[in-house]
Coordinates of C-alpha atoms and ligand atoms in Angstrom, one line a residue:
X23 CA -16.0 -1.2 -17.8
X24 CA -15.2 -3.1 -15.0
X25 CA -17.6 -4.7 -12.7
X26 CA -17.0 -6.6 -9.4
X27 CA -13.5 -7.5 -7.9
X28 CA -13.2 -10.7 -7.8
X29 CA -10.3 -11.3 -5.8
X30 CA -6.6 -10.1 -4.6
X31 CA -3.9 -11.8 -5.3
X32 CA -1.2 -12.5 -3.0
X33 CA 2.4 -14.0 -3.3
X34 CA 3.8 -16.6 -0.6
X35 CA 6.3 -18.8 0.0
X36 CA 4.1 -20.9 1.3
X37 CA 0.3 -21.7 0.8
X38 CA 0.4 -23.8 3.8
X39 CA 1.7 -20.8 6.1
X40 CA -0.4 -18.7 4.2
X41 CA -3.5 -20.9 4.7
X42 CA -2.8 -21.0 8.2
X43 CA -2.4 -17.1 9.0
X44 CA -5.7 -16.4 7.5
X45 CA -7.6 -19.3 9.0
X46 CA -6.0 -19.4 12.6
X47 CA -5.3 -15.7 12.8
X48 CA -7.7 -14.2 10.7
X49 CA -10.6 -16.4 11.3
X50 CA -11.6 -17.7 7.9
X51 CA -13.7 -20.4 7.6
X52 CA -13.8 -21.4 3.9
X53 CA -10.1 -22.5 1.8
X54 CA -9.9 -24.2 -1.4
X55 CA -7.5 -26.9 -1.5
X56 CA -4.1 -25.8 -3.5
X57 CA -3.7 -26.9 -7.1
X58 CA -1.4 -26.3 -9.3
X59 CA -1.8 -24.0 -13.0
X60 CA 1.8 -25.8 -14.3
X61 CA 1.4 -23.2 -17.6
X62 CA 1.2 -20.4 -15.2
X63 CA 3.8 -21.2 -13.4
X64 CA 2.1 -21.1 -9.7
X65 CA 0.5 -22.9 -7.0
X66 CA -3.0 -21.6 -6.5
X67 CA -5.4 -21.4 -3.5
X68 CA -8.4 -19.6 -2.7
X69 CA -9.5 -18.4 1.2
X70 CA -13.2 -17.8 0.5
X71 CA -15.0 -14.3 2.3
X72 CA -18.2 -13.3 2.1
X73 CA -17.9 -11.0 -0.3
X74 CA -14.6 -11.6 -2.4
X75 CA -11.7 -13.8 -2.4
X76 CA -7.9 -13.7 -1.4
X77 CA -5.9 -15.8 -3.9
X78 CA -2.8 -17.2 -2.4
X79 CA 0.3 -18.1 -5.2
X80 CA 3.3 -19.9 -4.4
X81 CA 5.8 -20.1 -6.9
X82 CA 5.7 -23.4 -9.3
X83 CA 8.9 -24.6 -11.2
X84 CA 11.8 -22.9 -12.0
X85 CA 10.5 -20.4 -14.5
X86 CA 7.4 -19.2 -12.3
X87 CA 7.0 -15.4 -13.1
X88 CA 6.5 -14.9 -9.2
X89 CA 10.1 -15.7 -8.4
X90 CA 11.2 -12.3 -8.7
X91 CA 8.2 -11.0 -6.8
X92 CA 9.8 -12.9 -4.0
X93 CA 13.1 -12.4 -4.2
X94 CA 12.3 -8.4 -3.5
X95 CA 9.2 -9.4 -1.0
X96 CA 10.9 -12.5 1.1
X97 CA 7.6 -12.9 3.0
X98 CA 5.4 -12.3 0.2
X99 CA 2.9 -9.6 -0.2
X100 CA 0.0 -8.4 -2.5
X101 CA 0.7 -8.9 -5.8
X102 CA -2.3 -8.3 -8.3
X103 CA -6.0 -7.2 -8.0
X104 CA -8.5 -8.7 -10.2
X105 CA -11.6 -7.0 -11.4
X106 CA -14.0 -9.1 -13.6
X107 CA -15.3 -7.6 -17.1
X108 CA -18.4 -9.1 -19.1
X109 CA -15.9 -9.3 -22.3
X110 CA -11.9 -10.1 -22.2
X111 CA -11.4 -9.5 -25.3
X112 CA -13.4 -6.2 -25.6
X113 CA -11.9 -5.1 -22.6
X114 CA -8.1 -5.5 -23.4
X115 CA -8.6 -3.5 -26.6
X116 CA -10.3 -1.1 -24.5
X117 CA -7.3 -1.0 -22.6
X118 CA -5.0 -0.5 -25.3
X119 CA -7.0 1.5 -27.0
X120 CA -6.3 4.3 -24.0
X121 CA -2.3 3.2 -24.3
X122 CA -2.4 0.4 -21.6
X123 CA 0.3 -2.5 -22.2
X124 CA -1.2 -5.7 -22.0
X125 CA 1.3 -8.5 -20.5
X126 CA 2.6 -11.6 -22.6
X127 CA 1.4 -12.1 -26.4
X128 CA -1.9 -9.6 -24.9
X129 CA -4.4 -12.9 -26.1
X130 CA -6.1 -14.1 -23.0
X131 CA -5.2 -17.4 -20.7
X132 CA -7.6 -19.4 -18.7
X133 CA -6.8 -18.3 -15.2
X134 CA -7.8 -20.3 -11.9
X135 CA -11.6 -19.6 -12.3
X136 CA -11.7 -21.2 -15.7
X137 CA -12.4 -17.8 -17.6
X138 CA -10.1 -15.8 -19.8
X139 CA -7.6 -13.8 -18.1
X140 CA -5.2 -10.7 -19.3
X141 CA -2.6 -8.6 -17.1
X142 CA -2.1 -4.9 -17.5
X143 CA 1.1 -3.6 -17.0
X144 CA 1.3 -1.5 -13.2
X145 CA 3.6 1.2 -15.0
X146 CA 0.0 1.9 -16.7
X147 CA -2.3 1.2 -13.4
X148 CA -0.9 3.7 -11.1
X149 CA 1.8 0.5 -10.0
X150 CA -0.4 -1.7 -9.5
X151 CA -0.5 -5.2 -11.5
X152 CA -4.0 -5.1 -12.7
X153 CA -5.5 -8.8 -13.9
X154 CA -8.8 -8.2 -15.8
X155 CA -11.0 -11.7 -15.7
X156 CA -14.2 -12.6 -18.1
X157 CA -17.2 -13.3 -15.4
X158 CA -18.0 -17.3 -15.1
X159 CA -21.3 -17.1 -16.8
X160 CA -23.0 -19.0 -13.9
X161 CA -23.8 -15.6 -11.5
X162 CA -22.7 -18.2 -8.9
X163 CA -19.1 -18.4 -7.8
Ligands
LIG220 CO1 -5.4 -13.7 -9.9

């Protein structure tokens, strides 16, 4: 079922120091500039490699669900990988079909490529968060 991954996600403090270890220290060449997804709850950029992404969130208000990520991981960490499906919605009843939880109300978001999103619970992926993402129908991304 699932096809490419399309990016990791990774918790910060900061996007700016984020931004700067992986373009000063790492060597990366190509960063979106940060915007925020206010119904998400997160600051979002994305460090562009050549053949996936690293998606850097900072927390965004008061009620951001990656608060508590950081109050166990002070310096951040990884916090989700994202593997892209051809159908969201045929996917997550795939996925609950074989007794996965999907996270929230289970119907999908828009997430920060402008496709429908759903989480999977890590008690059910091994403990890792697991966000499944429709692929943009452009190939190009
Ligand atoms: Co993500």
């Amino acid at each position: 079922m699932i096809g490419r991954l399309n990016h990791i996600g990774i918790a910060t403090p900061s996007i700016e120091e984020s931004v700067k270890l992986y373009t000063e220290v790492l060597g990366a060449k190509s960063v979106t500039p940060k915007f925020s997804m206010p119904e998400q709850g997160v600051w979002v950029c994305f460090v562009n490699l050549e053949n996936s992404q690293i998606e850097l969130i900072e927390p965004y208000g008061e009620n951001s669900p990656i608060h508590g990520f950081l109050a166990k991981n002070p310096k951040g960490g990884q916090h989700h990988v994202c593997f892209e499906v051809a159908d969201i919605i045929a996917a997550r009843d795939e996925m609950r079909a074989k007794g996965a939880t999907i996270l929230g109300t289970g119907e999908p978001r828009i997430g920060a490529h402008g496709t429908p999103i759903i989480f999977v619970h890590p008690k059910d992926m091994g403990g890792v968060l697991v966000e499944l993402m429709e692929s943009p129908k452009d190939a190009h991304h």
